[in-house]
Amino acid sequence: KAGVTQTPRYLIKTRGQQVTLSCSPISGHRSVSWYQQTPGQGLQFLFEYFSETQRNKGNFPGRFSGRQFSNSRSEMNVSTLELGDSALYLCASSLGARLNTEAFFGQGTRLTVV
Amino acid sequence: AQRVTQPEKLLSVFKGAPVELKCNYSYSGSPELFWYVQYSRQRLQLLLRHISRESIKGFTADLNKGETSFHLKKPFAQEEDSAMYYCALAVYNQGGKLIFGQGTELSVKP
């Protein structure tokens, strides 16, 4: 069974640009969550999608958005990039609607904003 | 407020010594707690969850609601246990999310 796949693995963008990150969950998983990981703030929740609906959103500005497609694949978009957006962005998928089922993480997309 | 605290950034022990990684949480509801581990150059993966009451790779964790703690323990550390360990709390509000602690780096020396 293929794991959670995130593309691209690395990105370098300039301040003011926008970026789209992609996440393919494990086959059959309907819940996809996104997290931002930085040395200072650690792992912080961005959003959670289940069956194409955003059910939960973290405390991030509106520049951060996402969506989920009918095949459960998800994308997140960051517009008007700032230097502080440099981070590792992790996607996690799980089988059910509740997190007491295991969340499987991807290897992440390393975003560097210059 | 919902919060997970891991007071130690780094824990260094010798092989064969007991290990305890501390985790305290703050949550008004019924907690669902997890330990995730990240080995060098590998993805974050679930180590154990309190509802399963299982032992994985010799690690155990007991939920203590009175002390709001979920400490991770292993009686005899191995070098291959060296990794970053994250304690996480599942919170539900329509959807669900994991609130992570800052992580503890465990270093097991030979």
Short mmCIF file of C-alpha atoms in Angstrom, two decimals:
data_model
loop_
_atom_site.label_atom_id
_atom_site.label_comp_id
_atom_site.label_asym_id
_atom_site.label_seq_id
_atom_site.Cartn_x
_atom_site.Cartn_y
_atom_site.Cartn_z
CA LYS A 1 0.00 0.00 0.00
CA ALA A 2 1.53 3.32 -1.03
CA GLY A 3 2.00 5.85 1.72
CA VAL A 4 0.98 9.48 1.78
CA THR A 5 2.69 11.26 -1.07
CA GLN A 6 3.48 14.95 -1.07
CA THR A 7 4.74 16.90 -4.04
CA PRO A 8 6.97 18.66 -4.60
CA ARG A 9 9.49 17.72 -1.90
CA TYR A 10 11.32 21.04 -2.07
CA LEU A 11 10.33 24.51 -3.23
CA ILE A 12 12.05 27.86 -3.30
CA LYS A 13 9.83 30.86 -3.85
CA THR A 14 10.20 34.62 -3.70
CA ARG A 15 8.31 36.88 -1.32
CA GLY A 16 4.98 37.90 -2.78
CA GLN A 17 4.59 34.81 -4.94
CA GLN A 18 2.04 32.11 -4.37
CA VAL A 19 2.54 28.37 -4.05
CA THR A 20 0.45 25.22 -4.31
CA LEU A 21 1.36 22.03 -2.49
CA SER A 22 -0.17 18.66 -3.24
CA CYS A 23 -1.00 15.65 -1.09
CA SER A 24 -2.17 12.21 -2.20
CA PRO A 25 -3.54 10.25 0.76
CA ILE A 26 -3.41 6.52 1.25
CA SER A 27 -5.99 4.81 -0.93
CA GLY A 28 -9.33 4.64 0.86
CA HIS A 29 -8.49 7.38 3.35
CA ARG A 30 -11.04 10.19 3.33
CA SER A 31 -9.59 12.54 5.93
CA VAL A 32 -6.64 14.77 5.06
CA SER A 33 -5.00 17.24 7.43
CA TRP A 34 -2.23 19.75 6.90
CA TYR A 35 0.37 20.89 9.42
CA GLN A 36 3.14 23.47 9.36
CA GLN A 37 6.39 22.56 11.09
CA THR A 38 8.94 25.21 12.05
CA PRO A 39 11.81 25.15 14.56
CA GLY A 40 10.23 27.94 16.59
CA GLN A 41 6.55 26.98 16.60
CA GLY A 42 6.79 23.23 16.16
CA LEU A 43 3.91 21.40 14.49
CA GLN A 44 0.84 23.56 14.01
CA PHE A 45 -2.49 22.51 12.54
CA LEU A 46 -3.56 24.24 9.33
CA PHE A 47 -6.75 22.54 8.13
CA GLU A 48 -8.63 19.27 7.95
CA TYR A 49 -10.76 17.97 5.11
CA PHE A 50 -13.17 15.08 5.03
CA SER A 51 -15.08 14.11 1.90
CA GLU A 52 -14.22 17.39 0.15
CA THR A 53 -15.42 19.53 3.09
CA GLN A 54 -13.17 21.64 5.26
CA ARG A 55 -14.23 20.73 8.76
CA ASN A 56 -11.60 22.46 10.81
CA LYS A 57 -9.19 25.34 10.33
CA GLY A 58 -6.22 26.40 12.40
CA ASN A 59 -5.19 29.86 13.42
CA PHE A 60 -3.54 30.95 10.19
CA PRO A 61 -4.22 34.01 8.01
CA GLY A 62 -6.52 33.85 5.02
CA ARG A 63 -3.49 33.62 2.72
CA PHE A 64 -3.49 29.94 3.59
CA SER A 65 -6.21 27.97 1.86
CA GLY A 66 -6.86 24.44 0.76
CA ARG A 67 -9.22 22.07 -0.89
CA GLN A 68 -9.93 18.40 -1.30
CA PHE A 69 -11.00 16.67 -4.46
CA SER A 70 -13.45 13.83 -4.94
CA ASN A 71 -10.59 11.31 -5.03
CA SER A 72 -9.49 12.62 -1.58
CA ARG A 73 -6.35 14.25 -2.96
CA SER A 74 -5.76 17.61 -1.37
CA GLU A 75 -3.97 20.81 -2.20
CA MET A 76 -3.01 23.75 -0.08
CA ASN A 77 -2.25 27.19 -1.40
CA VAL A 78 -0.34 30.03 0.15
CA SER A 79 -0.66 33.41 -1.52
CA THR A 80 1.50 36.50 -1.10
CA LEU A 81 4.31 34.52 0.47
CA GLU A 82 6.20 35.96 3.41
CA LEU A 83 9.63 34.98 4.73
CA GLY A 84 7.93 33.54 7.81
CA ASP A 85 6.09 31.01 5.67
CA SER A 86 9.32 29.08 5.23
CA ALA A 87 8.60 25.73 6.82
CA LEU A 88 8.07 22.04 6.34
CA TYR A 89 4.43 21.42 5.38
CA LEU A 90 3.13 18.02 6.36
CA CYS A 91 0.05 16.27 5.15
CA ALA A 92 -1.60 13.43 7.07
CA SER A 93 -4.36 11.08 6.04
CA SER A 94 -6.57 8.83 8.11
CA LEU A 95 -9.22 6.29 7.35
CA GLY A 96 -12.12 7.53 9.39
CA ALA A 97 -13.62 10.75 10.53
CA ARG A 98 -12.05 10.58 13.95
CA LEU A 99 -8.37 10.76 14.76
CA ASN A 100 -8.40 7.74 17.02
CA THR A 101 -7.73 5.94 13.80
CA GLU A 102 -4.07 6.31 12.95
CA ALA A 103 -2.94 9.42 11.07
CA PHE A 104 -0.32 8.61 8.44
CA PHE A 105 2.05 11.42 7.53
CA GLY A 106 3.76 12.24 4.29
CA GLN A 107 7.42 13.21 4.09
CA GLY A 108 6.51 16.84 3.70
CA THR A 109 7.22 19.70 1.34
CA ARG A 110 10.08 21.95 2.38
CA LEU A 111 9.17 25.50 1.38
CA THR A 112 11.82 28.20 1.44
CA VAL A 113 10.77 31.79 0.84
CA VAL A 114 13.56 34.18 -0.14
CA ALA B 1 -7.07 26.24 26.46
CA GLN B 2 -5.93 23.13 24.66
CA ARG B 3 -2.25 22.59 25.07
CA VAL B 4 0.40 19.87 25.13
CA THR B 5 3.64 20.45 26.98
CA GLN B 6 6.82 18.46 26.66
CA PRO B 7 9.18 20.07 29.15
CA GLU B 8 12.41 18.51 27.88
CA LYS B 9 13.83 19.51 24.50
CA LEU B 10 16.62 16.97 24.79
CA LEU B 11 16.96 13.81 26.83
CA SER B 12 20.23 11.95 26.77
CA VAL B 13 20.63 8.50 28.32
CA PHE B 14 22.98 5.54 28.05
CA LYS B 15 22.01 2.29 26.41
CA GLY B 16 20.21 0.03 28.85
CA ALA B 17 19.05 2.88 31.09
CA PRO B 18 15.36 3.56 31.73
CA VAL B 19 13.73 6.34 29.75
CA GLU B 20 10.80 8.59 30.59
CA LEU B 21 9.67 11.29 28.19
CA LYS B 22 7.24 13.64 29.88
CA CYS B 23 4.01 14.94 28.42
CA ASN B 24 1.37 17.05 30.12
CA TYR B 25 -1.85 18.23 28.53
CA SER B 26 -4.56 20.77 29.10
CA TYR B 27 -8.02 19.87 27.76
CA SER B 28 -11.49 20.20 29.21
CA GLY B 29 -12.93 17.22 27.34
CA SER B 30 -12.11 13.54 27.42
CA PRO B 31 -8.54 13.35 26.06
CA GLU B 32 -7.32 11.16 23.24
CA LEU B 33 -3.54 11.11 23.38
CA PHE B 34 -0.84 9.80 21.11
CA TRP B 35 2.91 9.52 20.88
CA TYR B 36 4.45 10.06 17.45
CA VAL B 37 8.09 9.39 16.61
CA GLN B 38 10.33 10.72 13.88
CA TYR B 39 13.55 8.82 13.21
CA SER B 40 16.32 10.55 11.30
CA ARG B 41 15.29 11.21 7.67
CA GLN B 42 12.01 9.36 8.12
CA ARG B 43 8.46 10.56 8.24
CA LEU B 44 6.49 11.17 11.39
CA GLN B 45 4.80 7.94 12.48
CA LEU B 46 2.49 6.82 15.21
CA LEU B 47 4.21 5.06 18.10
CA LEU B 48 1.23 4.42 20.34
CA ARG B 49 -2.16 5.76 21.41
CA HIS B 50 -3.65 5.64 24.84
CA ILE B 51 -6.91 3.98 23.81
CA SER B 52 -5.03 0.91 22.61
CA ARG B 53 -3.10 0.43 25.84
CA GLU B 54 -0.45 -1.35 23.79
CA SER B 55 3.29 -1.64 24.08
CA ILE B 56 5.25 -0.82 20.94
CA LYS B 57 9.02 -1.40 20.70
CA GLY B 58 9.02 -1.75 24.47
CA PHE B 59 7.45 1.68 25.02
CA THR B 60 4.37 2.18 27.14
CA ALA B 61 2.39 5.25 28.15
CA ASP B 62 -0.32 5.55 30.75
CA LEU B 63 -2.91 8.28 30.77
CA ASN B 64 -3.13 9.89 34.21
CA LYS B 65 -6.17 12.15 34.18
CA GLY B 66 -5.54 13.38 37.71
CA GLU B 67 -2.10 14.67 36.79
CA THR B 68 -3.10 15.39 33.15
CA SER B 69 -0.07 13.48 32.00
CA PHE B 70 0.77 10.89 29.36
CA HIS B 71 4.44 10.09 29.94
CA LEU B 72 6.25 7.69 27.62
CA LYS B 73 8.40 5.05 29.29
CA LYS B 74 10.80 2.31 28.35
CA PRO B 75 12.70 0.23 30.91
CA PHE B 76 15.85 -0.32 28.84
CA ALA B 77 16.76 2.18 26.11
CA GLN B 78 18.36 1.02 22.86
CA GLU B 79 20.50 3.06 20.48
CA GLU B 80 17.86 2.67 17.78
CA ASP B 81 15.40 4.54 20.01
CA SER B 82 17.26 7.78 19.27
CA ALA B 83 14.69 10.03 17.56
CA MET B 84 12.33 12.98 18.03
CA TYR B 85 9.26 12.13 20.06
CA TYR B 86 6.06 14.15 19.92
CA CYS B 87 3.13 13.91 22.24
CA ALA B 88 -0.20 14.82 20.60
CA LEU B 89 -3.76 15.49 21.74
CA ALA B 90 -6.74 14.93 19.44
CA VAL B 91 -9.29 17.72 19.64
CA TYR B 92 -12.69 17.61 17.97
CA ASN B 93 -14.79 20.58 16.89
CA GLN B 94 -16.84 19.45 13.91
CA GLY B 95 -13.63 18.11 12.46
CA GLY B 96 -10.56 16.90 14.25
CA LYS B 97 -7.02 18.09 14.70
CA LEU B 98 -3.89 17.04 16.52
CA ILE B 99 -2.25 19.45 18.91
CA PHE B 100 1.41 18.58 19.23
CA GLY B 101 3.91 19.25 21.95
CA GLN B 102 7.23 20.83 20.99
CA GLY B 103 8.92 17.46 20.90
CA THR B 104 11.71 15.81 22.86
CA GLU B 105 14.86 14.63 21.19
CA LEU B 106 15.96 11.35 22.71
CA SER B 107 19.63 10.49 22.35
CA VAL B 108 20.73 7.03 23.46
CA LYS B 109 24.49 6.75 23.84
CA PRO B 110 26.36 3.45 23.57
#
